[in-house]
Every structure is written in C-alpha cells, then in structure tokens.
mmCIF file of C-alpha atoms in Angstrom:
data_model
loop_
_atom_site.group_PDB
_atom_site.id
_atom_site.type_symbol
_atom_site.label_atom_id
_atom_site.label_comp_id
_atom_site.label_asym_id
_atom_site.label_seq_id
_atom_site.Cartn_x
_atom_site.Cartn_y
_atom_site.Cartn_z
ATOM 1 C CA MET A 1 57.237 -62.175 6.516
ATOM 2 C CA ASN A 2 55.820 -65.640 6.772
ATOM 3 C CA PHE A 3 52.633 -65.354 4.786
ATOM 4 C CA THR A 4 50.845 -68.223 6.512
ATOM 5 C CA GLU A 5 51.138 -69.750 9.937
ATOM 6 C CA TYR A 6 51.500 -73.322 8.721
ATOM 7 C CA ILE A 7 54.266 -75.399 10.284
ATOM 8 C CA PRO A 8 55.270 -78.504 8.323
ATOM 9 C CA GLY A 9 55.070 -81.687 10.304
ATOM 10 C CA ASN A 10 54.029 -85.296 10.276
ATOM 11 C CA SER A 11 52.064 -85.563 13.503
ATOM 12 C CA PHE A 12 48.666 -87.107 14.054
ATOM 13 C CA ILE A 13 47.030 -83.687 14.008
ATOM 14 C CA HIS A 14 48.654 -82.790 10.702
ATOM 15 C CA ARG A 15 47.238 -85.866 9.042
ATOM 16 C CA ILE A 16 43.586 -85.334 9.977
ATOM 17 C CA LEU A 17 41.587 -84.149 6.989
ATOM 18 C CA PRO A 18 41.098 -80.374 7.105
ATOM 19 C CA LYS A 19 37.332 -80.585 6.843
ATOM 20 C CA TYR A 20 37.116 -82.684 10.002
ATOM 21 C CA LYS A 21 39.348 -80.253 11.870
ATOM 22 C CA LEU A 22 37.182 -77.333 10.837
ATOM 23 C CA LEU A 23 33.973 -79.177 11.723
ATOM 24 C CA MET A 24 35.404 -80.122 15.110
ATOM 25 C CA LEU A 25 36.378 -76.505 15.689
ATOM 26 C CA VAL A 26 32.835 -75.305 15.014
ATOM 27 C CA PHE A 27 31.367 -78.065 17.183
ATOM 28 C CA ILE A 28 33.605 -77.375 20.171
ATOM 29 C CA SER A 29 33.025 -73.630 19.849
ATOM 30 C CA ILE A 30 29.314 -74.229 20.265
ATOM 31 C CA LEU A 31 29.909 -76.571 23.209
ATOM 32 C CA LEU A 32 31.999 -73.915 24.937
ATOM 33 C CA LEU A 33 29.127 -71.467 24.760
ATOM 34 C CA VAL A 34 26.730 -74.019 26.225
ATOM 35 C CA PHE A 35 28.733 -75.434 29.134
ATOM 36 C CA SER A 36 30.294 -73.313 31.819
ATOM 37 C CA SER A 37 32.320 -74.877 34.600
ATOM 38 C CA PHE A 38 35.881 -74.819 35.855
ATOM 39 C CA ILE A 39 36.295 -78.580 35.640
ATOM 40 C CA ALA A 40 35.122 -78.839 32.033
ATOM 41 C CA TYR A 41 37.270 -75.923 30.930
ATOM 42 C CA GLY A 42 40.265 -77.226 32.849
ATOM 43 C CA LEU A 43 39.961 -80.622 31.185
ATOM 44 C CA MET A 44 39.648 -79.049 27.751
ATOM 45 C CA LEU A 45 42.670 -76.854 28.339
ATOM 46 C CA PHE A 46 44.650 -79.896 29.449
ATOM 47 C CA CYS A 47 43.654 -81.869 26.350
ATOM 48 C CA LEU A 48 44.547 -78.921 24.143
ATOM 49 C CA LEU A 49 48.010 -78.623 25.625
ATOM 50 C CA CYS A 50 48.503 -82.364 25.100
ATOM 51 C CA LEU A 51 47.572 -81.935 21.444
ATOM 52 C CA TYR A 52 50.068 -79.096 21.136
ATOM 53 C CA ILE A 53 52.768 -81.323 22.595
ATOM 54 C CA LEU A 54 51.836 -84.039 20.120
ATOM 55 C CA THR A 55 52.490 -81.672 17.226
ATOM 56 C CA HIS A 56 55.834 -80.588 18.710
ATOM 57 C CA ILE A 57 54.827 -76.929 18.710
ATOM 58 C CA SER A 58 57.053 -74.887 20.989
ATOM 59 C CA ILE A 59 55.860 -72.869 23.969
ATOM 60 C CA ASN A 60 57.091 -69.726 22.233
ATOM 61 C CA LEU A 61 54.729 -70.372 19.373
ATOM 62 C CA ILE A 62 51.757 -70.964 21.654
ATOM 63 C CA TRP A 63 52.478 -67.666 23.351
ATOM 64 C CA LYS A 64 52.778 -65.973 19.984
ATOM 65 C CA GLN A 65 49.257 -67.122 19.126
ATOM 66 C CA LEU A 66 47.819 -65.458 22.211
ATOM 67 C CA LYS A 67 49.898 -62.292 22.244
ATOM 68 C CA PRO A 68 47.799 -60.253 19.761
ATOM 69 C CA PHE A 69 44.758 -60.855 21.951
ATOM 70 C CA ILE A 70 46.292 -60.026 25.328
ATOM 71 C CA LEU A 71 44.909 -56.508 25.386
ATOM 72 C CA VAL A 72 41.368 -57.651 24.571
ATOM 73 C CA LEU A 73 41.546 -60.411 27.170
ATOM 74 C CA CYS A 74 42.770 -57.990 29.848
ATOM 75 C CA VAL A 75 39.980 -55.517 29.115
ATOM 76 C CA ILE A 76 37.364 -58.251 29.327
ATOM 77 C CA PHE A 77 38.870 -59.632 32.518
ATOM 78 C CA ILE A 78 38.741 -56.236 34.203
ATOM 79 C CA ALA A 79 35.213 -55.636 32.946
ATOM 80 C CA GLN A 80 34.063 -58.964 34.360
ATOM 81 C CA LEU A 81 35.765 -58.278 37.684
ATOM 82 C CA PHE A 82 34.002 -54.946 37.849
ATOM 83 C CA PHE A 83 30.527 -56.101 36.820
ATOM 84 C CA SER A 84 30.426 -59.680 38.100
ATOM 85 C CA SER A 85 32.765 -61.833 40.165
ATOM 86 C CA TRP A 86 36.306 -63.097 39.821
ATOM 87 C CA GLN A 87 34.977 -66.622 39.170
ATOM 88 C CA SER A 88 33.009 -65.318 36.207
ATOM 89 C CA ALA A 89 36.045 -63.400 34.960
ATOM 90 C CA VAL A 90 38.272 -66.468 35.098
ATOM 91 C CA LEU A 91 35.660 -68.599 33.329
ATOM 92 C CA VAL A 92 35.282 -66.137 30.465
ATOM 93 C CA ILE A 93 39.035 -65.791 29.998
ATOM 94 C CA MET A 94 39.497 -69.554 30.075
ATOM 95 C CA ARG A 95 36.842 -70.019 27.417
ATOM 96 C CA LEU A 96 38.359 -67.383 25.155
ATOM 97 C CA VAL A 97 41.842 -68.828 25.578
ATOM 98 C CA ILE A 98 40.559 -72.293 24.681
ATOM 99 C CA LEU A 99 38.857 -70.933 21.565
ATOM 100 C CA LEU A 100 41.952 -69.042 20.464
ATOM 101 C CA LEU A 101 44.299 -71.962 21.093
ATOM 102 C CA MET A 102 42.009 -74.368 19.246
ATOM 103 C CA ALA A 103 41.787 -72.076 16.247
ATOM 104 C CA ALA A 104 45.543 -71.566 16.293
ATOM 105 C CA LEU A 105 46.128 -75.332 16.409
ATOM 106 C CA VAL A 106 44.018 -75.771 13.289
ATOM 107 C CA MET A 107 45.805 -72.943 11.489
ATOM 108 C CA LEU A 108 49.256 -74.201 12.455
ATOM 109 C CA THR A 109 48.626 -77.747 11.250
ATOM 110 C CA THR A 110 46.685 -77.080 8.053
ATOM 111 C CA ARG A 111 47.929 -75.621 4.789
ATOM 112 C CA SER A 112 46.088 -72.581 3.505
ATOM 113 C CA SER A 113 45.678 -74.304 0.157
ATOM 114 C CA ASP A 114 43.934 -77.207 1.890
ATOM 115 C CA ILE A 115 41.554 -74.864 3.678
ATOM 116 C CA LEU A 116 40.887 -73.141 0.373
ATOM 117 C CA ASP A 117 40.013 -76.530 -1.140
ATOM 118 C CA VAL A 118 37.626 -77.241 1.719
ATOM 119 C CA LEU A 119 35.954 -73.868 1.280
ATOM 120 C CA GLU A 120 35.579 -74.387 -2.448
ATOM 121 C CA LYS A 121 33.913 -77.753 -1.904
ATOM 122 C CA ALA A 122 31.675 -76.237 0.746
ATOM 123 C CA LEU A 123 30.777 -73.398 -1.599
ATOM 124 C CA SER A 124 29.893 -75.828 -4.381
ATOM 125 C CA GLY A 125 26.727 -76.539 -2.427
ATOM 126 C CA LEU A 126 25.860 -72.887 -2.909
ATOM 127 C CA ARG A 127 26.003 -73.230 -6.676
ATOM 128 C CA TYR A 128 22.241 -73.595 -6.640
ATOM 129 C CA VAL A 129 21.991 -70.198 -4.965
ATOM 130 C CA GLY A 130 23.959 -68.613 -7.774
ATOM 131 C CA ILE A 131 27.507 -68.711 -6.390
ATOM 132 C CA ASN A 132 30.161 -70.094 -8.724
ATOM 133 C CA PRO A 133 32.927 -71.657 -6.569
ATOM 134 C CA ALA A 134 35.483 -71.317 -9.365
ATOM 135 C CA LYS A 135 34.865 -67.582 -9.480
ATOM 136 C CA VAL A 136 35.244 -67.326 -5.707
ATOM 137 C CA SER A 137 38.578 -69.119 -5.858
ATOM 138 C CA PHE A 138 39.601 -66.918 -8.747
ATOM 139 C CA ALA A 139 38.754 -63.777 -6.763
ATOM 140 C CA ILE A 140 40.717 -65.065 -3.776
ATOM 141 C CA SER A 141 43.767 -65.818 -5.912
ATOM 142 C CA LEU A 142 43.570 -62.411 -7.565
ATOM 143 C CA SER A 143 43.200 -60.711 -4.209
ATOM 144 C CA LEU A 144 46.283 -62.433 -2.828
ATOM 145 C CA ARG A 145 48.242 -61.503 -5.924
ATOM 146 C CA PHE A 146 47.173 -57.863 -5.695
ATOM 147 C CA ILE A 147 48.185 -57.340 -2.072
ATOM 148 C CA PRO A 148 51.912 -56.814 -2.777
ATOM 149 C CA VAL A 149 51.046 -54.802 -5.898
ATOM 150 C CA ILE A 150 48.916 -52.377 -3.906
ATOM 151 C CA ALA A 151 51.523 -52.184 -1.166
ATOM 152 C CA ALA A 152 54.143 -51.290 -3.781
ATOM 153 C CA ILE A 153 51.893 -48.660 -5.377
ATOM 154 C CA THR A 154 51.234 -47.170 -1.955
ATOM 155 C CA SER A 155 54.963 -46.872 -1.301
ATOM 156 C CA GLU A 156 55.518 -45.224 -4.686
ATOM 157 C CA ILE A 157 52.788 -42.675 -4.075
ATOM 158 C CA LYS A 158 54.052 -41.957 -0.572
ATOM 159 C CA GLU A 159 57.527 -41.207 -1.890
ATOM 160 C CA ALA A 160 56.165 -39.058 -4.706
ATOM 161 C CA GLN A 161 54.025 -37.031 -2.320
ATOM 162 C CA ARG A 162 56.878 -36.723 0.134
ATOM 163 C CA ALA A 163 58.979 -35.254 -2.667
ATOM 164 C CA ARG A 164 56.215 -32.658 -3.041
ATOM 165 C CA GLY A 165 56.019 -31.989 0.679
ATOM 166 C CA LEU A 166 52.599 -33.628 1.125
ATOM 167 C CA GLU A 167 53.692 -36.564 3.252
ATOM 168 C CA SER A 168 51.302 -35.939 6.114
ATOM 169 C CA SER A 169 48.170 -35.826 3.979
ATOM 170 C CA ILE A 170 46.284 -39.126 3.935
ATOM 171 C CA ILE A 171 43.933 -37.915 1.227
ATOM 172 C CA ALA A 172 46.881 -37.070 -1.012
ATOM 173 C CA ILE A 173 47.849 -40.745 -0.835
ATOM 174 C CA ALA A 174 44.370 -42.254 -0.957
ATOM 175 C CA ILE A 175 43.086 -40.476 -4.077
ATOM 176 C CA PRO A 176 45.858 -41.444 -6.520
ATOM 177 C CA LEU A 177 45.993 -44.934 -5.017
ATOM 178 C CA ILE A 178 42.315 -45.619 -5.642
ATOM 179 C CA VAL A 179 42.300 -44.009 -9.080
ATOM 180 C CA LYS A 180 45.281 -46.186 -10.007
ATOM 181 C CA ILE A 181 43.423 -49.233 -8.719
ATOM 182 C CA LEU A 182 40.335 -48.449 -10.766
ATOM 183 C CA LYS A 183 42.358 -47.932 -13.937
ATOM 184 C CA MET A 184 44.385 -51.063 -13.247
ATOM 185 C CA ALA A 185 41.110 -52.984 -12.916
ATOM 186 C CA ASP A 186 40.118 -51.988 -16.449
ATOM 187 C CA ASP A 187 43.465 -53.094 -17.880
ATOM 188 C CA ILE A 188 43.527 -56.381 -15.991
ATOM 189 C CA ALA A 189 39.955 -57.248 -16.926
ATOM 190 C CA ALA A 190 40.733 -56.581 -20.585
ATOM 191 C CA ALA A 191 43.839 -58.771 -20.374
ATOM 192 C CA ILE A 192 41.898 -61.605 -18.738
ATOM 193 C CA GLU A 193 39.190 -61.550 -21.372
ATOM 194 C CA ALA A 194 41.751 -61.333 -24.173
ATOM 195 C CA ARG A 195 43.141 -64.623 -22.883
ATOM 196 C CA SER A 196 39.668 -66.205 -23.098
ATOM 197 C CA TYR A 197 39.512 -67.031 -19.410
ATOM 198 C CA ASN A 198 36.018 -68.165 -18.471
ATOM 199 C CA PRO A 199 35.592 -69.750 -15.006
ATOM 200 C CA MET B 1 29.478 -61.782 -13.151
ATOM 201 C CA ASN B 2 32.146 -60.894 -15.687
ATOM 202 C CA SER B 3 35.917 -60.603 -15.405
ATOM 203 C CA LYS B 4 35.887 -56.874 -14.761
ATOM 204 C CA ASN B 5 33.636 -57.261 -11.746
ATOM 205 C CA ILE B 6 35.792 -60.055 -10.362
ATOM 206 C CA VAL B 7 38.881 -57.885 -10.756
ATOM 207 C CA TYR B 8 37.193 -54.981 -8.964
ATOM 208 C CA ILE B 9 36.211 -57.302 -6.133
ATOM 209 C CA ALA B 10 39.713 -58.711 -5.805
ATOM 210 C CA LEU B 11 41.333 -55.285 -5.927
ATOM 211 C CA PHE B 12 39.143 -53.821 -3.211
ATOM 212 C CA SER B 13 39.661 -56.882 -1.075
ATOM 213 C CA ALA B 14 43.405 -56.377 -1.492
ATOM 214 C CA LEU B 15 42.986 -52.662 -0.768
ATOM 215 C CA THR B 16 41.332 -53.471 2.547
ATOM 216 C CA THR B 17 44.338 -55.635 3.334
ATOM 217 C CA ALA B 18 46.749 -52.873 2.339
ATOM 218 C CA LEU B 19 44.952 -50.458 4.656
ATOM 219 C CA GLY B 20 46.020 -52.703 7.497
ATOM 220 C CA LEU B 21 49.639 -51.880 6.692
ATOM 221 C CA PHE B 22 49.200 -48.309 7.881
ATOM 222 C CA PRO B 23 50.465 -48.007 11.450
ATOM 223 C CA PRO B 24 47.523 -47.337 13.773
ATOM 224 C CA LEU B 25 47.207 -43.890 15.297
ATOM 225 C CA THR B 26 46.474 -43.803 18.982
ATOM 226 C CA LEU B 27 43.820 -41.331 20.007
ATOM 227 C CA PRO B 28 44.274 -39.311 23.206
ATOM 228 C CA ILE B 29 41.862 -41.665 24.976
ATOM 229 C CA GLY B 30 44.284 -44.501 24.366
ATOM 230 C CA VAL B 31 42.273 -46.437 21.795
ATOM 231 C CA PRO B 32 44.082 -47.571 18.635
ATOM 232 C CA LEU B 33 42.532 -46.274 15.419
ATOM 233 C CA THR B 34 43.154 -48.649 12.535
ATOM 234 C CA ALA B 35 42.438 -47.756 8.940
ATOM 235 C CA GLN B 36 41.029 -51.095 7.947
ATOM 236 C CA SER B 37 37.346 -50.441 8.569
ATOM 237 C CA ILE B 38 37.696 -47.670 6.010
ATOM 238 C CA GLY B 39 37.898 -50.506 3.488
ATOM 239 C CA CYS B 40 34.237 -51.480 3.798
ATOM 240 C CA MET B 41 33.115 -47.849 3.564
ATOM 241 C CA LEU B 42 35.204 -47.268 0.442
ATOM 242 C CA ALA B 43 34.128 -50.522 -1.186
ATOM 243 C CA GLY B 44 30.462 -49.730 -0.705
ATOM 244 C CA SER B 45 30.641 -46.124 -1.834
ATOM 245 C CA ILE B 46 32.881 -46.654 -4.869
ATOM 246 C CA ILE B 47 32.017 -50.016 -6.432
ATOM 247 C CA GLY B 48 28.464 -50.432 -5.186
ATOM 248 C CA ALA B 49 26.453 -52.784 -3.028
ATOM 249 C CA LYS B 50 26.918 -56.130 -4.739
ATOM 250 C CA ARG B 51 30.585 -55.916 -5.623
ATOM 251 C CA GLY B 52 31.430 -54.123 -2.384
ATOM 252 C CA SER B 53 29.871 -56.732 -0.130
ATOM 253 C CA ILE B 54 31.432 -59.570 -2.121
ATOM 254 C CA ALA B 55 34.826 -57.867 -1.842
ATOM 255 C CA LEU B 56 34.505 -57.830 1.939
ATOM 256 C CA CYS B 57 33.315 -61.451 1.927
ATOM 257 C CA ILE B 58 36.476 -62.393 0.036
ATOM 258 C CA TYR B 59 38.462 -60.482 2.632
ATOM 259 C CA ILE B 60 36.832 -62.475 5.442
ATOM 260 C CA LEU B 61 37.585 -65.685 3.565
ATOM 261 C CA LEU B 62 41.240 -64.641 3.473
ATOM 262 C CA ILE B 63 41.161 -64.208 7.245
ATOM 263 C CA VAL B 64 39.513 -67.589 7.764
ATOM 264 C CA ILE B 65 41.963 -69.331 5.449
ATOM 265 C CA GLY B 66 44.750 -68.099 7.673
ATOM 266 C CA PHE B 67 46.442 -65.237 5.875
ATOM 267 C CA PRO B 68 47.653 -62.467 8.186
ATOM 268 C CA VAL B 69 45.675 -59.720 6.470
ATOM 269 C CA LEU B 70 44.314 -57.914 9.513
ATOM 270 C CA ALA B 71 45.948 -54.877 11.076
ATOM 271 C CA GLY B 72 48.994 -55.963 13.026
ATOM 272 C CA GLY B 73 49.452 -59.114 10.972
ATOM 273 C CA LYS B 74 46.650 -61.034 12.619
ATOM 274 C CA GLY B 75 44.677 -63.666 10.799
ATOM 275 C CA GLY B 76 43.195 -67.091 11.166
ATOM 276 C CA LEU B 77 40.066 -68.454 12.731
ATOM 277 C CA GLY B 78 41.000 -67.110 16.153
ATOM 278 C CA VAL B 79 40.118 -63.593 15.051
ATOM 279 C CA MET B 80 36.580 -64.551 14.119
ATOM 280 C CA LEU B 81 36.158 -66.395 17.417
ATOM 281 C CA SER B 82 37.361 -63.458 19.484
ATOM 282 C CA PRO B 83 35.123 -60.716 20.873
ATOM 283 C CA SER B 84 36.006 -58.373 18.020
ATOM 284 C CA GLY B 85 34.986 -60.908 15.369
ATOM 285 C CA GLY B 86 31.473 -59.543 15.128
ATOM 286 C CA PHE B 87 32.663 -56.178 13.859
ATOM 287 C CA ILE B 88 34.582 -57.869 11.062
ATOM 288 C CA LEU B 89 31.642 -60.040 10.085
ATOM 289 C CA ALA B 90 29.530 -56.889 9.827
ATOM 290 C CA TRP B 91 31.773 -55.347 7.165
ATOM 291 C CA PRO B 92 30.157 -57.065 4.144
ATOM 292 C CA LEU B 93 26.735 -55.930 5.303
ATOM 293 C CA ALA B 94 28.021 -52.417 5.899
ATOM 294 C CA ALA B 95 29.492 -52.271 2.393
ATOM 295 C CA GLY B 96 26.239 -53.617 0.984
ATOM 296 C CA LEU B 97 24.093 -51.049 2.782
ATOM 297 C CA ILE B 98 26.338 -48.107 1.900
ATOM 298 C CA GLY B 99 26.506 -49.208 -1.726
ATOM 299 C CA TYR B 100 22.757 -49.680 -1.940
ATOM 300 C CA LEU B 101 22.049 -46.215 -0.549
ATOM 301 C CA TYR B 102 24.589 -44.649 -2.919
ATOM 302 C CA GLU B 103 23.073 -46.417 -5.907
ATOM 303 C CA LYS B 104 19.557 -45.272 -5.038
ATOM 304 C CA ASN B 105 20.539 -41.633 -4.575
ATOM 305 C CA LEU B 106 23.280 -41.262 -7.155
ATOM 306 C CA ARG B 107 21.788 -38.214 -8.878
ATOM 307 C CA SER B 108 20.947 -36.238 -5.775
ATOM 308 C CA LEU B 109 23.997 -36.767 -3.598
ATOM 309 C CA THR B 110 24.915 -34.055 -1.125
ATOM 310 C CA ILE B 111 27.537 -34.099 1.577
ATOM 311 C CA ILE B 112 24.825 -34.473 4.201
ATOM 312 C CA LYS B 113 23.321 -37.477 2.440
ATOM 313 C CA GLU B 114 26.686 -39.109 1.966
ATOM 314 C CA ALA B 115 27.474 -38.589 5.632
ATOM 315 C CA CYS B 116 24.166 -40.199 6.612
ATOM 316 C CA PHE B 117 24.739 -43.186 4.329
ATOM 317 C CA ILE B 118 28.243 -43.895 5.544
ATOM 318 C CA VAL B 119 27.322 -43.391 9.197
ATOM 319 C CA LEU B 120 24.346 -45.724 8.798
ATOM 320 C CA GLY B 121 26.357 -48.472 7.156
ATOM 321 C CA GLY B 122 29.805 -47.992 8.605
ATOM 322 C CA ILE B 123 28.918 -47.168 12.200
ATOM 323 C CA VAL B 124 25.308 -47.928 13.095
ATOM 324 C CA LEU B 125 25.079 -51.288 11.335
ATOM 325 C CA VAL B 126 28.585 -52.421 12.285
ATOM 326 C CA TYR B 127 28.013 -51.591 15.942
ATOM 327 C CA ALA B 128 24.566 -53.181 15.885
ATOM 328 C CA ILE B 129 26.218 -56.481 14.983
ATOM 329 C CA GLY B 130 29.512 -56.082 16.817
ATOM 330 C CA ILE B 131 28.126 -55.127 20.213
ATOM 331 C CA PRO B 132 25.902 -58.221 20.669
ATOM 332 C CA TRP B 133 28.850 -60.335 19.576
ATOM 333 C CA VAL B 134 31.064 -58.782 22.253
ATOM 334 C CA ALA B 135 28.280 -59.292 24.791
ATOM 335 C CA VAL B 136 28.034 -63.007 23.977
ATOM 336 C CA PHE B 137 31.764 -63.750 23.861
ATOM 337 C CA ALA B 138 32.708 -61.696 26.895
ATOM 338 C CA GLU B 139 29.554 -62.532 28.868
ATOM 339 C CA LEU B 140 28.678 -58.899 29.399
ATOM 340 C CA SER B 141 25.299 -57.281 29.171
ATOM 341 C CA LEU B 142 24.445 -55.371 26.017
ATOM 342 C CA TYR B 143 24.672 -52.114 27.914
ATOM 343 C CA GLN B 144 28.143 -52.870 29.232
ATOM 344 C CA ALA B 145 29.396 -53.933 25.807
ATOM 345 C CA ALA B 146 27.915 -50.796 24.259
ATOM 346 C CA VAL B 147 29.604 -48.533 26.807
ATOM 347 C CA GLY B 148 32.959 -50.165 26.136
ATOM 348 C CA THR B 149 32.495 -49.772 22.400
ATOM 349 C CA LEU B 150 31.800 -46.049 22.666
ATOM 350 C CA PHE B 151 35.518 -45.422 23.020
ATOM 351 C CA PHE B 152 35.934 -46.275 19.345
ATOM 352 C CA LEU B 153 33.276 -43.835 18.181
ATOM 353 C CA PRO B 154 35.522 -40.731 17.778
ATOM 354 C CA GLY B 155 37.914 -42.678 15.564
ATOM 355 C CA ASP B 156 35.083 -43.980 13.422
ATOM 356 C CA ILE B 157 33.709 -40.470 12.972
ATOM 357 C CA VAL B 158 37.125 -39.352 11.732
ATOM 358 C CA LYS B 159 37.084 -42.243 9.272
ATOM 359 C CA VAL B 160 33.635 -41.282 7.985
ATOM 360 C CA ILE B 161 34.762 -37.728 7.278
ATOM 361 C CA LEU B 162 37.846 -39.038 5.511
ATOM 362 C CA VAL B 163 35.814 -41.450 3.377
ATOM 363 C CA ILE B 164 33.395 -38.712 2.305
ATOM 364 C CA PHE B 165 36.263 -36.559 1.059
ATOM 365 C CA VAL B 166 37.960 -39.451 -0.686
ATOM 366 C CA THR B 167 34.773 -40.689 -2.333
ATOM 367 C CA ARG B 168 33.782 -37.292 -3.685
ATOM 368 C CA LEU B 169 37.256 -36.656 -5.042
ATOM 369 C CA ILE B 170 37.427 -40.130 -6.594
ATOM 370 C CA ARG B 171 34.126 -39.632 -8.345
ATOM 371 C CA ARG B 172 35.424 -36.354 -9.773
ATOM 372 C CA ALA B 173 38.818 -37.775 -10.764
ATOM 373 C CA TYR B 174 37.464 -40.971 -12.312
ATOM 374 C CA PRO B 175 33.888 -40.317 -13.486
ATOM 375 C CA SER B 176 33.679 -43.443 -15.656
ATOM 376 C CA ILE B 177 33.391 -45.735 -12.626
ATOM 377 C CA ASP B 178 29.992 -47.369 -12.887
ATOM 378 C CA ILE B 179 28.658 -47.981 -9.392
ATOM 379 C CA LYS B 180 25.793 -50.120 -10.690
ATOM 380 C CA ASN B 181 28.088 -52.379 -12.743
#
C-alpha cells in the first residue's frame, strides 16, 4: 500500500513552495463558492487539466482521484435534477470536480513531510494560545507509528477470538483491543519519560 | 500536557484510523455503515473531552496532510472539500461534548444517561454541522440535505448502542483510566 499519494517529479508545480499551493487552494475554493457560471467553471477546468499535463500525471491517475467520490457526485446530481434544473446540477458537479481535482493536484505534487512542515509553522502562531507545535508534530508522528501496531493487534485478537468461536462478535474484539491500547499507553509514556524526552 | 496524555491522544487517533480498516457493512437500505465515526464516540467517552477532541484533531490533520486514513483508503484535502467533509470536521467537537458530559456525570452514570450523551455528541452535534455543510457544497436546501442524511441514522444508532456496551465494559475491565487526566 502506497502510504501517501505523492508522485516524484521535477515539474513547475512540484517546485512551488507548499505553503503557496495550500494558500492558492483555499483561495480558489472560496472563489468557486462565490462565482457560478458555465464559462468560468469551464475555463478553470481547462486550466486544471493543463496543469495536470504539465506534471505528466496520467489520465488513469486523474480518474483514480475522482473514483472514491463518484457515488457522492451521482447522488448530488440526481438530487439537483429532482429539486432544481439540469443546469444547476451540472454546475454543482463541475464545481465539486474542480475542487477535488485541485486538491488532488496539490496532494500528488507535495510531500507529506513538506505539508507537515507547513502545518507546524502555521501552528507556531498558535503558541500564544497555548498550543505547542512540537507536541503536535510529536503526536502526529506517534499516531502514524501506532497505526500498523494497532492493525497488528487487531489481527491477533481476531485470530484468538476465532479460535474460541467468537469471530462474529465485534465487542469481543473491541474490548481487548482498547484495554491493550490503554495499557500500552502507560508503558510507552513511561518509556518516553525515562528517555528524558521533553518537547 | 505530559507524555502520557500525548501518547493517549496518538493512540486514539491511530485507533480511529484502524477502525477504517473494518470492511463496511451495507444496511438493507443500501447505505454503507463504516465504523470510523465510532472513533470520536470512543475517544470522548474513554479519555475525556480535552484529550478526545485533540485526538480527533490529530486525525483530521493526518487526513489533510494526505495520508489515506479514511475508510476505503481515502485521504487528502479533497475529502474535506467534499460534501461529507462537514461530518468529519464535527468529530473533534463531538468527542469534546461527549467527554465533557461524561466527566460531569462520572459518579451517577446510567445507561440512559450514557445513551443521551453519546446521541447528543455523536449524532445530534455531528449532523448539526454536517447537514449545513452538505447543503452549501451540494447547493441543496437544509431540508433536502437533512432528508438525504436521514438514511444514515439507523447505522449511527447501531453505533451508539455498540459504544455504550464497549465503554461500560472498558471501564469495568480497566478502572484505572482517569477520564479527567
């Protein structure tokens, strides 16, 4: 499983600083909610596809970005057809597709570590509100590290319960999993403090 | 905030991710029922308001950064900008509300009270934020968005019942957990 969507490359889009890409994404998202016309959306879609071509991203990949949202888009399209007009339905779908493709372009051309850096710098402004950016980064790193651990524990517990004939019971899996997590938290916290870590 | 609290936050954020690995059931009405929203209910009821809401905030940061931690391997900014993004953004608030109510009533908990708390935080509050979001992104009226969202209500009720059982059993199996950190 590819853990991030990043695709290495050397295109113009890749080389833009992540913070500008994220700011542009927010800005254009707001614009999309303000303006509403076929011509504007058509132009934006055209520009987006040009940007995709610039980064040498394949058509397959573009489709893969939209596929998880097909069901939602279809439901909204039908709802709009039913409650409003087909023009309104097409406009809404176009706007959503533009948003999704823009977000996907940013994700495909930016490393997760770079985005994490941007977020940490952005959060440093919140230091005066009591948020420690180093602790946030620490929590994120820990969380990422724990995901495979919890998945492994879940598999273990599933097999153990299956051996006891309790495979179909969700509660029989959830209880030992969470108790294990809580006990693991105590051990890990003790280990961290024993190593004098202080963010 | 000490190391133990940070570890709790990270673990429950990872737990919410792991819940997405369960294959979604499909209810008879054809709506997929994913386990992931159970994460915010569990976080609030087990580790409290502050740590629970921060855990869900970390989870949302993981989504924004681009990790495929949502059910079905989805992730990235596109999820937050889609019509269902509002429900996800509501999860930290839901965890916070559930945790707060649990903390205030820790000594007089009954099944009825727990049900009310989790319904208030996990269903009422989440829908109150998610439905307007759907209305804005899909250009529907509030009423239309609300009607469409009702299909998910049976699944959420099942989740609430499940969370009540799990929470009560956890508290019995591991009484040293300190919800007020």
